[in-house]
Tab-separated table of C-alpha atoms in Angstrom:
chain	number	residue	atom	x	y	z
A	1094	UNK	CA	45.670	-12.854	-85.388
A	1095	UNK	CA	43.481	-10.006	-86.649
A	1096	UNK	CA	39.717	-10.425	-86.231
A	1097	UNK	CA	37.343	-10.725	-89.251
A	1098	UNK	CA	36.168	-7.202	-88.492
A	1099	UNK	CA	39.483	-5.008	-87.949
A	1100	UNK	CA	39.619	-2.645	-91.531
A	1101	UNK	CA	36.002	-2.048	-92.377
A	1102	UNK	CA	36.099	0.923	-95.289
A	1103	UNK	CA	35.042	4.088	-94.346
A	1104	UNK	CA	33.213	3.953	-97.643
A	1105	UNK	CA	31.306	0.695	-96.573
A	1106	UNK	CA	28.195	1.564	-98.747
A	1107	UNK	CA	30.668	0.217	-101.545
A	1108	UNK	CA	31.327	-2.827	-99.933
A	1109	UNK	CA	27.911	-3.671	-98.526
A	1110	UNK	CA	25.815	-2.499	-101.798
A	1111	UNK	CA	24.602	-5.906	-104.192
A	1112	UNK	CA	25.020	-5.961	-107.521
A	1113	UNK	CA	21.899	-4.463	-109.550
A	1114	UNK	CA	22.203	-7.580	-112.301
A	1115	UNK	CA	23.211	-11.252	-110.736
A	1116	UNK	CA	26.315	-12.958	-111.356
A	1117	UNK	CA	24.065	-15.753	-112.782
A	1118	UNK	CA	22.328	-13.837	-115.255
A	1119	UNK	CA	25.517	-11.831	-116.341
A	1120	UNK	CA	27.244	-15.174	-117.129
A	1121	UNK	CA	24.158	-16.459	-118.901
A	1122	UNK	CA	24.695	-12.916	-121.087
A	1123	UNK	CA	28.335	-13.061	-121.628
A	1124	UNK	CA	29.610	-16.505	-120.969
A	1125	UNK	CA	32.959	-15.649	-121.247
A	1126	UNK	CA	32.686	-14.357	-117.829
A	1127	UNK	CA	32.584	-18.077	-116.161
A	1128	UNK	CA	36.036	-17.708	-116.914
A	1129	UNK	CA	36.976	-16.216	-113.971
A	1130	UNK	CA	40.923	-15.054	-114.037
A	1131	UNK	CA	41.051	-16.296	-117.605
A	1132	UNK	CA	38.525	-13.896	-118.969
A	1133	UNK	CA	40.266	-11.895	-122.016
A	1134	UNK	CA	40.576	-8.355	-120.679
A	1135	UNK	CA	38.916	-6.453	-123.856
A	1136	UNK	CA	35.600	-8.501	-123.137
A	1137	UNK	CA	34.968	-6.773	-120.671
A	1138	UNK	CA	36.464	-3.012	-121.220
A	1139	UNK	CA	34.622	-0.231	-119.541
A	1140	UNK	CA	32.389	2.117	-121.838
A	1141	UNK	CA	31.842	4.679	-119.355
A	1142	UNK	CA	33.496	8.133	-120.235
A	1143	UNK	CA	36.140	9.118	-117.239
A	1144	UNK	CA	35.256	12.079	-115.344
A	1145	UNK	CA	37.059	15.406	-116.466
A	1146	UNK	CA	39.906	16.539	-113.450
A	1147	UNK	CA	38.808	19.075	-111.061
A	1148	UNK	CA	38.723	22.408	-112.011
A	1149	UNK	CA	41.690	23.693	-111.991
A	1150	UNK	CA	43.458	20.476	-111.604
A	1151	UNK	CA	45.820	18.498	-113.627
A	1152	UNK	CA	47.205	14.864	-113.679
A	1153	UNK	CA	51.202	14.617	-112.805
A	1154	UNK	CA	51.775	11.349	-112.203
A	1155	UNK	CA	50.389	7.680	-112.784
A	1156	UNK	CA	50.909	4.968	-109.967
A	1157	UNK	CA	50.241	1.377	-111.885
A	1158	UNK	CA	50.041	-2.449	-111.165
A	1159	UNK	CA	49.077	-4.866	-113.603
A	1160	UNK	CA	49.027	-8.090	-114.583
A	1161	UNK	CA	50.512	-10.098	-118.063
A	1162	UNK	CA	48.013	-10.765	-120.579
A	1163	UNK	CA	46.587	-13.904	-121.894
A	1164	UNK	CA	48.446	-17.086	-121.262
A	1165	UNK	CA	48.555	-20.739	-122.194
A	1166	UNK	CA	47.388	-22.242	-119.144
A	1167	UNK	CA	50.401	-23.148	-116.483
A	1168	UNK	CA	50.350	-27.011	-116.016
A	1169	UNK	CA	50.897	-29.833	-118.801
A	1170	UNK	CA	48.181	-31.732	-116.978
A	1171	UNK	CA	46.010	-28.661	-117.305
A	1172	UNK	CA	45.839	-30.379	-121.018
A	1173	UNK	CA	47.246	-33.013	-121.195
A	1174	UNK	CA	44.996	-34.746	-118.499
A	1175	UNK	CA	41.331	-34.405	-120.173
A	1176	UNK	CA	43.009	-35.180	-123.416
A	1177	UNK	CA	43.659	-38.482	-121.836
A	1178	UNK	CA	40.626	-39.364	-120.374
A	1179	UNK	CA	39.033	-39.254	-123.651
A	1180	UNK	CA	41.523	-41.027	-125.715
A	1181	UNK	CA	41.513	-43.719	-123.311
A	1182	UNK	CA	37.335	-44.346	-123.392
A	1183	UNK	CA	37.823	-43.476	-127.450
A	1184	UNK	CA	40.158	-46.959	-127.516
A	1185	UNK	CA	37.119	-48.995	-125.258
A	1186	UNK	CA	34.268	-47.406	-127.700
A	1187	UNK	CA	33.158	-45.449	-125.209
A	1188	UNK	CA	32.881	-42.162	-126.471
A	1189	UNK	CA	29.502	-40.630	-127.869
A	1190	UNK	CA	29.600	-38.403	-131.072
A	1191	UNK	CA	30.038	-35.377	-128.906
A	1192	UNK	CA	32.719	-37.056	-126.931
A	1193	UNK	CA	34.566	-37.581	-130.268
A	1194	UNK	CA	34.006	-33.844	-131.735
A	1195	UNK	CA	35.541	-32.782	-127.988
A	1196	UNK	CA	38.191	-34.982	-127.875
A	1197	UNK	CA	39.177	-33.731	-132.003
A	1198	UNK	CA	39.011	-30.148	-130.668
A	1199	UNK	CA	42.081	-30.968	-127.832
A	1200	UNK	CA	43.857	-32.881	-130.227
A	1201	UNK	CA	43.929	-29.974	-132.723
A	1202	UNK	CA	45.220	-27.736	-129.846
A	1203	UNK	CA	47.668	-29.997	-128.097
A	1204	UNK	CA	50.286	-29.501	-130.383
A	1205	UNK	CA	50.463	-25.822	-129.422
A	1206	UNK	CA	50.855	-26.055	-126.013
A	1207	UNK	CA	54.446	-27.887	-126.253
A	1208	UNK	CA	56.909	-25.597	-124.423
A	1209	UNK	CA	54.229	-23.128	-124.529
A	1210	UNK	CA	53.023	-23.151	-121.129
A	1211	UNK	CA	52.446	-20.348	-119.392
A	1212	UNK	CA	53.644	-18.203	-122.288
A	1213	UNK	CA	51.786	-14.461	-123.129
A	1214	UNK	CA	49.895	-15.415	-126.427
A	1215	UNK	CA	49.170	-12.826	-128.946
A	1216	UNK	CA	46.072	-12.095	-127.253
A	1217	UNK	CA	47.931	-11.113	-124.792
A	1218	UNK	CA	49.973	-8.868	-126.219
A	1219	UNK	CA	47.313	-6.971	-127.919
A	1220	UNK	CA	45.994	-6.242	-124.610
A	1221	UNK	CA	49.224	-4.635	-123.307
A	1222	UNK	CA	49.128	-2.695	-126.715
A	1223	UNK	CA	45.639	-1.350	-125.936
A	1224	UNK	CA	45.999	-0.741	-122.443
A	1225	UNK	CA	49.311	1.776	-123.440
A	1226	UNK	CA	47.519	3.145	-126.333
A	1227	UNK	CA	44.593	4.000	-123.799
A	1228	UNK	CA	46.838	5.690	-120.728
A	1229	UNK	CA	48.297	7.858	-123.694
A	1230	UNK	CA	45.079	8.918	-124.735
A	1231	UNK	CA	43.603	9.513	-121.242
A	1232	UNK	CA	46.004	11.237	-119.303
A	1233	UNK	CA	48.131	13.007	-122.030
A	1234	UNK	CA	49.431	15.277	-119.817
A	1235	UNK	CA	51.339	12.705	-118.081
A	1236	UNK	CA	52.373	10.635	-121.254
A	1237	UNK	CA	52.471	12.875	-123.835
A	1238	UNK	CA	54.924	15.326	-121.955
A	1239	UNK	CA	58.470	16.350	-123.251
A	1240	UNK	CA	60.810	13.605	-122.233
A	1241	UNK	CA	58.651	12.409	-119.395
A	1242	UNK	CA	60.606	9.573	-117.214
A	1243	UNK	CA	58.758	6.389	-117.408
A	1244	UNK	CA	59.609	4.063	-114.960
A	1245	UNK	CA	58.419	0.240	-115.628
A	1246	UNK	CA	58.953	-3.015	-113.554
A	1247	UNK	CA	58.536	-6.404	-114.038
A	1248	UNK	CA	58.735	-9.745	-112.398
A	1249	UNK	CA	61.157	-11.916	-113.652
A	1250	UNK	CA	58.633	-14.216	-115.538
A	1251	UNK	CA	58.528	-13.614	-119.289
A	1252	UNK	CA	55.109	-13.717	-120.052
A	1253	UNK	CA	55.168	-10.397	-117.595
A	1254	UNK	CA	58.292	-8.851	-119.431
A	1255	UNK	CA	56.182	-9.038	-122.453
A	1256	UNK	CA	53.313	-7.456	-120.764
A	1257	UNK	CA	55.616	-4.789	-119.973
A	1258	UNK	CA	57.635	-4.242	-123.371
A	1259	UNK	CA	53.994	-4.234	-125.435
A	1260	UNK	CA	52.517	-1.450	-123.176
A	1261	UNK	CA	55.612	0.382	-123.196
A	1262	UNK	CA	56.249	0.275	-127.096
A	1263	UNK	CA	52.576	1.990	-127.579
A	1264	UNK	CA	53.621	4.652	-124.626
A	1265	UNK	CA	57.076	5.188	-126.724
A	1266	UNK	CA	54.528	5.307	-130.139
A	1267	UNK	CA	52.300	8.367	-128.575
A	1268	UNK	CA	55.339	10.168	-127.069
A	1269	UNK	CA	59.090	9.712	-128.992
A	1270	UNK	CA	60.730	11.311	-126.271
A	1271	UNK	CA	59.562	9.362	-123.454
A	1272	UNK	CA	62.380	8.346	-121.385
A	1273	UNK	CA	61.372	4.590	-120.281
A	1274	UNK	CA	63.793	2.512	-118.116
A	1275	UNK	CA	62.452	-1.140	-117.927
A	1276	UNK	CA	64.273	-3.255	-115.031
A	1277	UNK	CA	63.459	-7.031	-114.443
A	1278	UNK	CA	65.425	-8.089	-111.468
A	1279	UNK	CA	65.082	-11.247	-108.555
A	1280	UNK	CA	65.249	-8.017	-106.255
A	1281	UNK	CA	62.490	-6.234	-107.195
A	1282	UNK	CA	60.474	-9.332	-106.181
A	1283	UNK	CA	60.060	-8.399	-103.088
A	1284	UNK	CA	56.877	-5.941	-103.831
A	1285	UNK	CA	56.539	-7.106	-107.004
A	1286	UNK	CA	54.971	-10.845	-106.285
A	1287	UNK	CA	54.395	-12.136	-103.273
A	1288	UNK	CA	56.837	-12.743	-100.576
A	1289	UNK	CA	54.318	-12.145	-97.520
A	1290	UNK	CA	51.824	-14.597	-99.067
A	1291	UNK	CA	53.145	-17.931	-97.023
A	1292	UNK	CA	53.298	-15.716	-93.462
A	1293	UNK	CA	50.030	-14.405	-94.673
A	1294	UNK	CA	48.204	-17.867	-94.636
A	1295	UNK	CA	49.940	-18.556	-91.748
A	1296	UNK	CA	48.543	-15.521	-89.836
A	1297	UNK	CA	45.002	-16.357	-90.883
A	1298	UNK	CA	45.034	-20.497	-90.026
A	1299	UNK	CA	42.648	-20.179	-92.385
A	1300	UNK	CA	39.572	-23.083	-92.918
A	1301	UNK	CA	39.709	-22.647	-96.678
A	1302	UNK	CA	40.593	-25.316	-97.895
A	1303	UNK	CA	38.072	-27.163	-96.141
A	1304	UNK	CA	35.469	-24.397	-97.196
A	1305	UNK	CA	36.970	-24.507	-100.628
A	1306	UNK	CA	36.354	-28.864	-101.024
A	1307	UNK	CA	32.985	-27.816	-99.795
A	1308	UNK	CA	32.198	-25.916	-102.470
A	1309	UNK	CA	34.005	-27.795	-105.227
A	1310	UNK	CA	31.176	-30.681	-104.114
A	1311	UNK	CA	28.418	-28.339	-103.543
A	1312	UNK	CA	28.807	-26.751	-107.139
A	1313	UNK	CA	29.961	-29.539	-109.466
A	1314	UNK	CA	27.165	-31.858	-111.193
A	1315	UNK	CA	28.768	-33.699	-114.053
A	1316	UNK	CA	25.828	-36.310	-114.226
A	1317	UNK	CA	24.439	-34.687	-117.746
A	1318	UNK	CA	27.981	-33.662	-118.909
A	1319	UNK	CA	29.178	-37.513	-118.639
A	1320	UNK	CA	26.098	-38.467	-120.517
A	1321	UNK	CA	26.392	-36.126	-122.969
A	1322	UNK	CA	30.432	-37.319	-123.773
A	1323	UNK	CA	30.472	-41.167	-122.928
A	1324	UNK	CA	28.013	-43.791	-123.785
A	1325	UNK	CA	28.021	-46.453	-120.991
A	1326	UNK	CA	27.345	-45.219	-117.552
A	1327	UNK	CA	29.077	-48.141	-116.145
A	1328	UNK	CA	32.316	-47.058	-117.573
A	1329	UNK	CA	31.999	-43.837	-116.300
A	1330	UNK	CA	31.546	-45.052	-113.020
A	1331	UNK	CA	34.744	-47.442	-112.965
A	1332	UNK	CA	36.958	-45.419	-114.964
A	1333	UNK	CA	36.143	-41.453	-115.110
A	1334	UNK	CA	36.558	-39.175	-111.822
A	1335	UNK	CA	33.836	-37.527	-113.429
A	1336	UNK	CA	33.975	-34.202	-111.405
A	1337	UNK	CA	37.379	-34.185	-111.466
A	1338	UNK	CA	37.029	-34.394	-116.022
A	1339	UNK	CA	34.077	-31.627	-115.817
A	1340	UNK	CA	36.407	-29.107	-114.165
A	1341	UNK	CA	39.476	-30.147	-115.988
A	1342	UNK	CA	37.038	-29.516	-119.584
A	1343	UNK	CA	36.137	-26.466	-118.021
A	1344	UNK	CA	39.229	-24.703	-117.557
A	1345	UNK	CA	40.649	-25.294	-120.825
A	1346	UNK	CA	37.130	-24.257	-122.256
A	1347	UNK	CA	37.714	-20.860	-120.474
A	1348	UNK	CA	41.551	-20.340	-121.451
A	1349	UNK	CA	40.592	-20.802	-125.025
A	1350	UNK	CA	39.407	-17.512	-125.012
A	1351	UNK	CA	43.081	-16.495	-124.512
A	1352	UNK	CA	43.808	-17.586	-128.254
A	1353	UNK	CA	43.274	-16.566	-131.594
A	1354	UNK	CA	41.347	-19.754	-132.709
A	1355	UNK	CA	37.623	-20.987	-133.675
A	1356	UNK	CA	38.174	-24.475	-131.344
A	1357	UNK	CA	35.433	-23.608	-128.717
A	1358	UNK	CA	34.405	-25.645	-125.781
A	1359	UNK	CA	32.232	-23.597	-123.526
A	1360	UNK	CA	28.898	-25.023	-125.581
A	1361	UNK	CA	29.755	-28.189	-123.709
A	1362	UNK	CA	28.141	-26.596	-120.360
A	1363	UNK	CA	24.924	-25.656	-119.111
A	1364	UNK	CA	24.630	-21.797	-118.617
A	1365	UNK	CA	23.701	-23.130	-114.765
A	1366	UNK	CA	27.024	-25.442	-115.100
A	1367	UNK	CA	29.060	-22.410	-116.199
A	1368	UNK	CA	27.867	-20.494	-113.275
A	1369	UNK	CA	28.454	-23.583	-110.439
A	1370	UNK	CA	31.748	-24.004	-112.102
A	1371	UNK	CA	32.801	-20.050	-111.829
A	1372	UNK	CA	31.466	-20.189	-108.036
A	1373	UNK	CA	34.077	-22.530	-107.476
A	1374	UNK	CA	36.517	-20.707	-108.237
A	1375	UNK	CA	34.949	-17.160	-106.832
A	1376	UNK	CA	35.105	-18.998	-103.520
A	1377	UNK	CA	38.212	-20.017	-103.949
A	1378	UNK	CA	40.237	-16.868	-104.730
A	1379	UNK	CA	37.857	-15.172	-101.881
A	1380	UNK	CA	38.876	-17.424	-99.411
A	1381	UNK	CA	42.723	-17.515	-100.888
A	1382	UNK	CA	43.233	-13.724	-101.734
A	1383	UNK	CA	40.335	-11.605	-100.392
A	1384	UNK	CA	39.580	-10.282	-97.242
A	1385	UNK	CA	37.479	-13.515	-95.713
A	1386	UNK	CA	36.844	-13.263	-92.414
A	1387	UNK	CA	37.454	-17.323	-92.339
A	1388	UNK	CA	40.806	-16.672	-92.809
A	1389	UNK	CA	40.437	-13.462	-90.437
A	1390	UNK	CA	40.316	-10.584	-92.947
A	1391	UNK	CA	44.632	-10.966	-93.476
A	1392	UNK	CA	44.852	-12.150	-96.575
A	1393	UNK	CA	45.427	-8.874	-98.742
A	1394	UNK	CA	47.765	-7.909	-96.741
A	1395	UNK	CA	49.957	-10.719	-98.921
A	1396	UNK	CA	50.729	-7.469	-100.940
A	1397	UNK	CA	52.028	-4.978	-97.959
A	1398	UNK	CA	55.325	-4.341	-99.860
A	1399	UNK	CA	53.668	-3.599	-102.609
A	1400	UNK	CA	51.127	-0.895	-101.162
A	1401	UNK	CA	54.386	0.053	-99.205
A	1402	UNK	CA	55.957	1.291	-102.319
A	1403	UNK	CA	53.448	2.466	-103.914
A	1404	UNK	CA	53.152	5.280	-100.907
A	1405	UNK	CA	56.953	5.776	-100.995
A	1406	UNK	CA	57.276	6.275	-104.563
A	1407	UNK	CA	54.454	8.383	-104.571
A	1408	UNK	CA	56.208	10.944	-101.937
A	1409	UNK	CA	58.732	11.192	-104.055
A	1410	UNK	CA	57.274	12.296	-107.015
A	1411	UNK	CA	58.359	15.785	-107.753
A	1412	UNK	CA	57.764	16.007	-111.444
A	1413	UNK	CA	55.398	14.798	-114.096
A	1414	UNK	CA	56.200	10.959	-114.591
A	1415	UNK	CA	54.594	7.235	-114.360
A	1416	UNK	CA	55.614	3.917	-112.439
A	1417	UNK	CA	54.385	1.109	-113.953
A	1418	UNK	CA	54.844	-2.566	-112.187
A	1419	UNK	CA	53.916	-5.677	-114.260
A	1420	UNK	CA	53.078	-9.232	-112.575
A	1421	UNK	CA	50.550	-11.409	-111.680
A	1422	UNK	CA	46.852	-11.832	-110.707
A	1423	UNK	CA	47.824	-12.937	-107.681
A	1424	UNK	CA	49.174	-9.650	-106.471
A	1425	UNK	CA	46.294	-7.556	-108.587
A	1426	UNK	CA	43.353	-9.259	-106.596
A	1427	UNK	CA	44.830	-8.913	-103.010
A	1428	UNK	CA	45.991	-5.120	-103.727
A	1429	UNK	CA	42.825	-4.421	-105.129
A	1430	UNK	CA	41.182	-5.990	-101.856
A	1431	UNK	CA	43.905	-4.331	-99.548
A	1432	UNK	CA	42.901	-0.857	-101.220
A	1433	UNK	CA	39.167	-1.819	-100.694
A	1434	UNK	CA	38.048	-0.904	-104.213
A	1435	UNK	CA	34.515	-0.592	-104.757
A	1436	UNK	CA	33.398	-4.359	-103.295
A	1437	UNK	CA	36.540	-5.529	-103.136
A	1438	UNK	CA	37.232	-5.025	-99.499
A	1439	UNK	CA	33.467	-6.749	-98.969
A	1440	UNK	CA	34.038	-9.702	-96.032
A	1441	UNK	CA	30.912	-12.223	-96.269
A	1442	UNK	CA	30.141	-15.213	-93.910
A	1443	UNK	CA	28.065	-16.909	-95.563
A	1444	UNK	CA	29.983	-18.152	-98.967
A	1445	UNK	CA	26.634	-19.255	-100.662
A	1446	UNK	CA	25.731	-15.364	-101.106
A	1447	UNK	CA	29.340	-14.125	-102.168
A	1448	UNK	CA	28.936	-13.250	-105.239
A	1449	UNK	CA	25.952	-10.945	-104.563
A	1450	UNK	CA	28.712	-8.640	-103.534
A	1451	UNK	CA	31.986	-9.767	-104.886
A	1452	UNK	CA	32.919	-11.049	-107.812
A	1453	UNK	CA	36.088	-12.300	-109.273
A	1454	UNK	CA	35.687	-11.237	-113.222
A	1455	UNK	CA	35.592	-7.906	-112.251
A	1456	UNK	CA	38.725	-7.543	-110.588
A	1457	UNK	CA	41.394	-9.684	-112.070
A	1458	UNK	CA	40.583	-10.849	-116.159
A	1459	UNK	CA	43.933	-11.697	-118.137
A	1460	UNK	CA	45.941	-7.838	-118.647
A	1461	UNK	CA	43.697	-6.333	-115.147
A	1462	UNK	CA	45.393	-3.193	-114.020
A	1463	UNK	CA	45.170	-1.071	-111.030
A	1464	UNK	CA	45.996	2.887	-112.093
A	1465	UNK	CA	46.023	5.826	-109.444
A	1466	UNK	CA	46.398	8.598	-111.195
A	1467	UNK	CA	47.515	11.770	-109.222
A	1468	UNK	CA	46.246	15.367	-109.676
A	1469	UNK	CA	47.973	18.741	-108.982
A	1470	UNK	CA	46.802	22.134	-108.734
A	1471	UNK	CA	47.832	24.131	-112.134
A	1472	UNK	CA	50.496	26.676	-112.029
A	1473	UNK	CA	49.441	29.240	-109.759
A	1474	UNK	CA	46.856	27.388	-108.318
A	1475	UNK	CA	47.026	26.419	-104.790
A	1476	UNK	CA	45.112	23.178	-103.604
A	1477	UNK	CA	45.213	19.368	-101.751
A	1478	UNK	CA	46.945	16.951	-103.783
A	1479	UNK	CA	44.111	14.194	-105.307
A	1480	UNK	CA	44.151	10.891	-106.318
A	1481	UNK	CA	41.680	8.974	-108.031
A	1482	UNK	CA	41.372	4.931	-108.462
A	1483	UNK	CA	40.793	2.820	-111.610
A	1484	UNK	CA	40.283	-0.585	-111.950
A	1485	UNK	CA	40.713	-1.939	-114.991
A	1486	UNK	CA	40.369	1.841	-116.583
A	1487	UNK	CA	36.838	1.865	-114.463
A	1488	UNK	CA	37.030	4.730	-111.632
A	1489	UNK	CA	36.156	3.233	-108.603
A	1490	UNK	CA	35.552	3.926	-104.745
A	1491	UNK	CA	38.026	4.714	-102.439
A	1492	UNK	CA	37.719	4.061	-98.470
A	1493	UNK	CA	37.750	7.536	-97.584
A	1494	UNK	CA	34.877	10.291	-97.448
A	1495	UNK	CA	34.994	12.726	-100.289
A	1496	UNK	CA	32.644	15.464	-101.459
A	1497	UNK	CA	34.010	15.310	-104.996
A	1498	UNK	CA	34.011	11.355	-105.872
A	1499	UNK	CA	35.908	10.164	-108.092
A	1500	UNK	CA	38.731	12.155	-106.749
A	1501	UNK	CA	39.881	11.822	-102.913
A	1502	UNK	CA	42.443	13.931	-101.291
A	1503	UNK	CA	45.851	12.175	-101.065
A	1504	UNK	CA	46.560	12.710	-97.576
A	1505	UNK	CA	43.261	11.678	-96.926
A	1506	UNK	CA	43.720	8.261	-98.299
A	1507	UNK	CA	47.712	8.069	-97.691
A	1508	UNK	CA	46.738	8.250	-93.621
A	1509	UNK	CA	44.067	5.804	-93.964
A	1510	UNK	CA	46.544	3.144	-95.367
A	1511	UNK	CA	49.344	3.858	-93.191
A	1512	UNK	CA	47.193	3.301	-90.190
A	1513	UNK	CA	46.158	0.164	-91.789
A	1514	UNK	CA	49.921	-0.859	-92.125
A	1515	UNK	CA	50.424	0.074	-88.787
A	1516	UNK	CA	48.194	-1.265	-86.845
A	1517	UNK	CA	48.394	-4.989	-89.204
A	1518	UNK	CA	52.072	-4.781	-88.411
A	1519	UNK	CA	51.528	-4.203	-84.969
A	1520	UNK	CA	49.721	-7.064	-84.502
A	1521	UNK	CA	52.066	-9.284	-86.222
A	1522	UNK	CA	55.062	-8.403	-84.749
A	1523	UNK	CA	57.312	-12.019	-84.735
């Protein structure tokens, strides 16, 4: 099994450095945050100008992972489970005046989850649409080319093909003779979700699910959320799993963000509830996707095909062109911590201070994106090939030295993952 310690980034200032603003108080400012990997992607788009290419460089060729956009949540309980709770304490009187408004507000939206879940809504889509519009606009030389191949991927789930056919219409909108071939196929899976993930967990015997209960208890208090819905404490305590209701409230008050609708349910919390409730869940995709050292530092390596082919399709790039995959968060977040982005990479012991240095909303909101955009020497120019990182259109830090940040040399960075690969694989022979 690998040690907690094995792939430290060269780059560890990136990984070790706290964030200047807390998680808390960044929540309290945009509560829409809380939301963890429901967060809508534009709430949180990057106003930072990109830095200009190298002199005398050029971009060639775009590398891209990303995720659908905006979804109905996944499971009918997800809805239909709160919704029942409060029907049932609405038929014993048991509801208080709040409790009735909240209980109005999931009864208005039921009706639209029917054979809806899991579906891209059209927040969603408009993501995709701006995230196409945006590559166009930043790295014309790639998109806006003469007949530049395209190549785009998808999983075989629709919401992703979606994803995929939105970002690709505005791509074919800024350049008409674009040549895009879209292919959705089971055999593309096999870099394009998750096939390691099981042999993954199995390589970490990882304590998080204990760690993960232990934090579920340590950060939910429903006492003043059960007041504030029922009426008779008794009742509560015989009938509601009242933890169980808070978090079940919570996530459908975070996925309504994913929808073009006034119903609104986050004013139900606490800013300190919406933060316990998001540390939940920061802890839990740490311990399930990151690189914890309680589950010994392997669990990014869930995505090896994937950074596999994304260094073979990159040596074979011999014109100007793009490769775009589409799928799920839970391939974004482990690539992102396999390619040690900024604080991605970060491993913490203690779970209580996690998200001083690592936290989920920035890596993986509804529509996140990895794009590693590739720069050539121009004509007549002789030079290293360079790569530089964005996450979620943000440039970011990569784990080797470089003396001209945000751009690294490629062979620089190519090495540094294949010795990663290596030695992982190595260890792990079965």
């Amino acid at each position: 099994m690998l040690t907690a310690t094995l792939f430290v980034a060269a780059s560890t200032m990136a990984q070790t450095t706290a964030f200047t603003t807390s998680a808390k108080d960044e929540i309290a400012a945009n509560r829409y945050l809380s939301g963890s990997n429901y967060l809508d992607y534009d709430r949180q788009l990057p106003t930072e100008r990109l830095t200009p290419a190298p002199k005398g460089y050029e971009p060639y060729y775009m590398s891209h992972y990303g995720r659908h956009g905006s979804r109905w949540l996944i499971g009918e309980g997800d809805y239909r489970n709160p919704l029942n709770t409060l029907r049932d304490a609405r038929e014993q009187g048991k509801l208080t005046t709040v409790g009735l408004e909240t209980l109005k507000k999931l009864e208005t939206f039921f009706p639209t989850t029917v054979k809806r879940l899991g579906d891209l809504t059209t927040v969603g889509e408009r993501q995709h649409h701006g995230i196409g519009r945006r590559m166009a606009e930043h790295f014309p030389e790639i998109f806006k080319t003469k007949n530049v191949p395209i190549d785009a991927r998808s999983t075989v789930v629709i919401r992703c093909i979606l994803s995929m056919v939105a970002e690709c219409e505005e791509l074919m909108a800024a350049n008409p003779t674009a040549c895009i071939h879209n292919d959705v196929s089971e055999s593309l899976q096999y870099y394009l979700n998750q096939p390691w993930e099981g042999r993954v967990r199995d390589l970490g015997r990882r304590t998080g699910d204990k760690e993960s209960r232990e934090a579920q208890l340590r950060y939910t208090h429903p006492e003043r959320l059960m007041k504030l819905l029922f009426n008779d404490e008794q009742y509560v305590y015989n009938n509601v799993r009242a933890g169980e209701l808070m978090r079940q409230l919570f996530e459908v008050a975070s996925n309504m963000q994913s929808h073009d609708t006034d119903i609104e349910l986050l004013s139900l919390f606490t800013d300190e509830e919406l933060y316990d409730q998001w540390r939940i869940r920061n802890v839990g995709w740490y311990l399930d996707y990151g690189a914890a050292p309680q589950a010994g530092g392997v669990m990014p390596f869930s995505q090896l095909n994937l950074l596999k082919n994304i260094i073979e399709t990159a040596d074979t790039v011999t014109q100007t062109q793009a490769t775009l995959r589409f799928g799920h968060e839970v391939c974004v977040m482990p690539l992102a911590c396999l390619l040690e982005l900024d604080n991605c990479g970060a491993q913490v012991e203690n779970l209580d201070t996690l998200d001083n240095v690592w936290r989920n909303y920035r890596i993986f909101p509804m529509g996140c994106n990895i794009q590693l955009v590739f720069y050539r020497p121009k004509k007549g120019k002789t030079g290293d090939i360079l790569v530089k990182a964005l996450l979620n259109e943000r440039e970011t830090t990569l784990p080797v030295s470089t003396d001209q940040w945000p751009y690294y040399r490629w062979t620089d960075l190519r090495q540094y993952y294949l010795d990663k690969i290596q030695l992982f694989e190595a260890k792990n022979r079965q």
